[in-house]
mmCIF file of C-alpha atoms in Angstrom:
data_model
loop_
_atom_site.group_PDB
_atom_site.id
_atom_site.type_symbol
_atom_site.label_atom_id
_atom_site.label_comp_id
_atom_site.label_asym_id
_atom_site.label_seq_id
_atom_site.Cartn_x
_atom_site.Cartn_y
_atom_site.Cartn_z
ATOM 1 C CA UNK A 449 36.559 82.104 168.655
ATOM 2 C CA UNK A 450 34.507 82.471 165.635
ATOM 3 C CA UNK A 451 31.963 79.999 164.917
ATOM 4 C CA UNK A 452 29.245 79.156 162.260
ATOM 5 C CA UNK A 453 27.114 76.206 161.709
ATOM 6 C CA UNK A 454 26.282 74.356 158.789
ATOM 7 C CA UNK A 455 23.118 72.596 158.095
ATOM 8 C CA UNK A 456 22.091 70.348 155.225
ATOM 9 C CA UNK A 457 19.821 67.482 155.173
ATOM 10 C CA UNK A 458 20.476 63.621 154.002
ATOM 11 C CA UNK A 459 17.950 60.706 152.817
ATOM 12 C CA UNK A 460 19.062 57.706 153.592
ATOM 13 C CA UNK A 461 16.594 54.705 152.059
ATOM 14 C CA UNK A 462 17.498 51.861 154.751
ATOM 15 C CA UNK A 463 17.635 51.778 158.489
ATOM 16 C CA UNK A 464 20.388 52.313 160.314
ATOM 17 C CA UNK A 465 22.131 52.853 163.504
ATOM 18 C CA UNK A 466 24.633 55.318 165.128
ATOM 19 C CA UNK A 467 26.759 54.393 167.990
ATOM 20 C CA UNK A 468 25.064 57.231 170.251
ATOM 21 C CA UNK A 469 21.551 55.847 169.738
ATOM 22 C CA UNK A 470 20.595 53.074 171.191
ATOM 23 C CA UNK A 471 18.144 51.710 168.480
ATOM 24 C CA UNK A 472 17.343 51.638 165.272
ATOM 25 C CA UNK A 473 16.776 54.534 163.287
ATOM 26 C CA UNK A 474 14.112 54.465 160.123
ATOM 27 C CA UNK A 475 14.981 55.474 156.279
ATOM 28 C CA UNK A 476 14.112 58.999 155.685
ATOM 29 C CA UNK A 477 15.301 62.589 155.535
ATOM 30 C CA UNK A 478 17.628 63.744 158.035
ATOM 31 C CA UNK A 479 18.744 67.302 159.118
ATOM 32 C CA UNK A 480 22.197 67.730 159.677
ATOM 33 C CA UNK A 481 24.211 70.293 161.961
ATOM 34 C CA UNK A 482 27.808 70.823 161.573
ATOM 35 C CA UNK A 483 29.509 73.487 164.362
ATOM 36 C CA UNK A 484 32.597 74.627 162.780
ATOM 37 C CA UNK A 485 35.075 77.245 164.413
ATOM 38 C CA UNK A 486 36.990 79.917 162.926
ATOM 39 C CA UNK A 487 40.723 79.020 162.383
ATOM 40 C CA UNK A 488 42.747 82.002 163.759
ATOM 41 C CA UNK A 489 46.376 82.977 162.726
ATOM 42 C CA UNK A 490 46.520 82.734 159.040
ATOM 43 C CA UNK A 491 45.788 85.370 155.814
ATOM 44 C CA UNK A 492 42.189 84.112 154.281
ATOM 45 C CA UNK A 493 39.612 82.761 156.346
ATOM 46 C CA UNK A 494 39.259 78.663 157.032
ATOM 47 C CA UNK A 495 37.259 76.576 159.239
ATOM 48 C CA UNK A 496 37.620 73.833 160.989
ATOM 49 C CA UNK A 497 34.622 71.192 162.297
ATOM 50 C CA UNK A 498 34.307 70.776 165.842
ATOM 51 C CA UNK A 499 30.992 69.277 166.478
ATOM 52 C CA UNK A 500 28.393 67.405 163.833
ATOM 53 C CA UNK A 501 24.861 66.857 164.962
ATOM 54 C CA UNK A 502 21.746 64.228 163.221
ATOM 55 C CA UNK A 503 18.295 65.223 164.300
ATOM 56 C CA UNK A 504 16.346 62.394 164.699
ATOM 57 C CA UNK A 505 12.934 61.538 165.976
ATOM 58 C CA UNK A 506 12.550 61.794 170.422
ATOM 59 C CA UNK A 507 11.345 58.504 171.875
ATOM 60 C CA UNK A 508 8.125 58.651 173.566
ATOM 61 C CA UNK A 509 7.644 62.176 172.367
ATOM 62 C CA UNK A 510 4.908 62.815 169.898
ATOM 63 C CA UNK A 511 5.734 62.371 166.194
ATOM 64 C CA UNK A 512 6.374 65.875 165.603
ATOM 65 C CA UNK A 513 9.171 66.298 168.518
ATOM 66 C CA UNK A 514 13.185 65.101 167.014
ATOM 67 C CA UNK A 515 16.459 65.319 169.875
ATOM 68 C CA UNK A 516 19.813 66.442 168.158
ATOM 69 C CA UNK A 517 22.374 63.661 168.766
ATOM 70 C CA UNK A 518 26.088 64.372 168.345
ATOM 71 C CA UNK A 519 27.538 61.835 165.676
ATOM 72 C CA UNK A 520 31.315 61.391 164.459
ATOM 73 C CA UNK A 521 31.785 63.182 161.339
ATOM 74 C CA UNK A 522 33.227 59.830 160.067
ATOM 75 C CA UNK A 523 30.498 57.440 160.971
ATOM 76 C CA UNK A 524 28.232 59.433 159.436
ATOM 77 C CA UNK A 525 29.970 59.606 156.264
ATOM 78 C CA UNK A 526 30.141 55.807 156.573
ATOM 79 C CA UNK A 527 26.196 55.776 156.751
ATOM 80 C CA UNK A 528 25.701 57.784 153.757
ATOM 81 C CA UNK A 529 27.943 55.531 151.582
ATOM 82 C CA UNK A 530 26.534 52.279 152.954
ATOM 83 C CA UNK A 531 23.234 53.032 152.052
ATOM 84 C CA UNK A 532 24.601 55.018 148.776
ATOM 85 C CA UNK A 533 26.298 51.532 147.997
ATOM 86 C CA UNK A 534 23.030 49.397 148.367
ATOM 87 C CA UNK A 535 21.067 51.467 147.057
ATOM 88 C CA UNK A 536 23.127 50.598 143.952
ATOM 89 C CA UNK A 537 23.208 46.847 144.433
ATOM 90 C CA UNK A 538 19.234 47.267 144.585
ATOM 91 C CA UNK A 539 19.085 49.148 141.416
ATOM 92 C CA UNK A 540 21.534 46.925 139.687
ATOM 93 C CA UNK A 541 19.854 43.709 140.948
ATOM 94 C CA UNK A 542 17.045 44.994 139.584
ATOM 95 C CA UNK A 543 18.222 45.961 136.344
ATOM 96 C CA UNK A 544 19.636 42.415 135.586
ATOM 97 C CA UNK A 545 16.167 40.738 137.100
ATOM 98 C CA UNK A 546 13.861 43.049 134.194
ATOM 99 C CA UNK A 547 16.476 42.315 130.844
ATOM 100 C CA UNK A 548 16.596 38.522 131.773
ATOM 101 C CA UNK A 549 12.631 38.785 131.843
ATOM 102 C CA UNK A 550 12.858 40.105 128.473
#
Protein backbone atom coordinates (compact mmCIF):
# COMPACT_ATOMS: atom_id res chain seq x y z
CA UNK A 1 0.00 0.00 0.00
CA UNK A 2 0.43 3.59 -0.61
CA UNK A 3 1.17 5.78 2.17
CA UNK A 4 1.82 9.54 2.96
CA UNK A 5 2.12 11.42 6.11
CA UNK A 6 0.74 14.51 7.20
CA UNK A 7 2.27 16.94 9.51
CA UNK A 8 0.92 20.13 11.04
CA UNK A 9 1.59 21.65 14.30
CA UNK A 10 -0.98 22.69 17.30
CA UNK A 11 -0.64 25.31 20.35
CA UNK A 12 -2.36 24.37 23.00
CA UNK A 13 -2.25 27.26 26.01
CA UNK A 14 -2.88 24.80 29.12
CA UNK A 15 -1.33 21.58 30.23
CA UNK A 16 -2.51 18.54 29.47
CA UNK A 17 -2.25 14.87 29.40
CA UNK A 18 -2.56 11.94 26.89
CA UNK A 19 -3.33 8.50 27.95
CA UNK A 20 0.16 7.19 26.49
CA UNK A 21 2.20 9.61 28.61
CA UNK A 22 2.53 9.16 31.84
CA UNK A 23 2.74 12.87 33.01
CA UNK A 24 1.90 16.01 32.39
CA UNK A 25 2.60 17.70 29.33
CA UNK A 26 3.28 21.78 29.25
CA UNK A 27 1.25 24.47 26.98
CA UNK A 28 3.06 25.07 23.83
CA UNK A 29 3.45 24.21 20.17
CA UNK A 30 3.17 20.76 19.16
CA UNK A 31 4.16 18.90 15.90
CA UNK A 32 1.81 16.57 14.68
CA UNK A 33 2.24 13.33 12.42
CA UNK A 34 -0.61 11.71 10.79
CA UNK A 35 0.33 8.20 8.67
CA UNK A 36 -2.41 7.80 6.28
CA UNK A 37 -2.63 4.85 3.65
CA UNK A 38 -3.79 4.83 0.23
CA UNK A 39 -7.38 3.42 -0.17
CA UNK A 40 -7.21 0.90 -3.08
CA UNK A 41 -10.20 -0.23 -5.31
CA UNK A 42 -12.07 2.83 -6.19
CA UNK A 43 -11.90 5.68 -9.31
CA UNK A 44 -10.21 8.99 -7.57
CA UNK A 45 -7.74 8.73 -5.01
CA UNK A 46 -8.76 8.75 -0.96
CA UNK A 47 -6.98 8.15 2.15
CA UNK A 48 -7.56 6.75 5.06
CA UNK A 49 -5.60 7.49 8.71
CA UNK A 50 -3.91 4.70 10.19
CA UNK A 51 -1.56 6.05 12.70
CA UNK A 52 -1.41 9.84 14.39
CA UNK A 53 1.72 10.80 16.23
CA UNK A 54 2.40 14.17 19.03
CA UNK A 55 6.04 14.97 19.42
CA UNK A 56 6.67 15.94 22.68
CA UNK A 57 9.64 16.74 24.80
CA UNK A 58 12.06 13.16 25.95
CA UNK A 59 12.39 12.89 29.72
CA UNK A 60 15.79 13.14 31.00
CA UNK A 61 17.02 14.05 27.57
CA UNK A 62 18.35 17.51 27.06
CA UNK A 63 15.84 20.25 26.17
CA UNK A 64 16.44 20.06 22.61
CA UNK A 65 15.68 16.09 22.26
CA UNK A 66 11.31 15.37 21.77
CA UNK A 67 10.06 11.21 21.46
CA UNK A 68 7.04 10.79 18.97
CA UNK A 69 4.17 9.21 20.96
CA UNK A 70 1.29 7.54 19.12
CA UNK A 71 -2.08 9.29 20.26
CA UNK A 72 -5.83 8.38 19.23
CA UNK A 73 -6.91 10.59 16.57
CA UNK A 74 -9.95 11.25 18.85
CA UNK A 75 -8.30 12.16 22.08
CA UNK A 76 -6.39 14.44 20.47
CA UNK A 77 -9.15 16.20 18.90
CA UNK A 78 -10.64 16.23 22.41
CA UNK A 79 -7.41 18.15 23.62
CA UNK A 80 -7.57 20.74 21.07
CA UNK A 81 -11.24 21.63 21.86
CA UNK A 82 -10.77 21.53 25.63
CA UNK A 83 -8.23 23.95 25.63
CA UNK A 84 -10.03 25.80 22.48
CA UNK A 85 -13.11 25.92 24.96
CA UNK A 86 -11.16 27.54 27.95
CA UNK A 87 -9.36 29.47 26.25
CA UNK A 88 -12.76 31.10 25.56
CA UNK A 89 -14.08 31.03 29.11
CA UNK A 90 -10.66 32.94 29.90
CA UNK A 91 -11.23 35.51 27.32
CA UNK A 92 -14.85 35.91 28.15
CA UNK A 93 -14.20 36.05 31.93
CA UNK A 94 -12.05 38.55 31.17
CA UNK A 95 -14.08 40.57 29.02
CA UNK A 96 -16.95 40.83 31.64
CA UNK A 97 -14.14 41.54 34.60
CA UNK A 98 -12.70 44.97 32.32
CA UNK A 99 -16.59 46.50 31.28
CA UNK A 100 -17.76 46.04 34.98
CA UNK A 101 -14.45 48.03 35.89
CA UNK A 102 -15.63 50.63 33.65
Amino acid sequence: MLGRTQKSTIRLAREFSISSFDGILPPGEYAISEDEELIEGISWLAYRRVATFIEVPAIGRTKMSSQMLKIDHDELTAIIEDDACLQAQETIAKSATHASEH
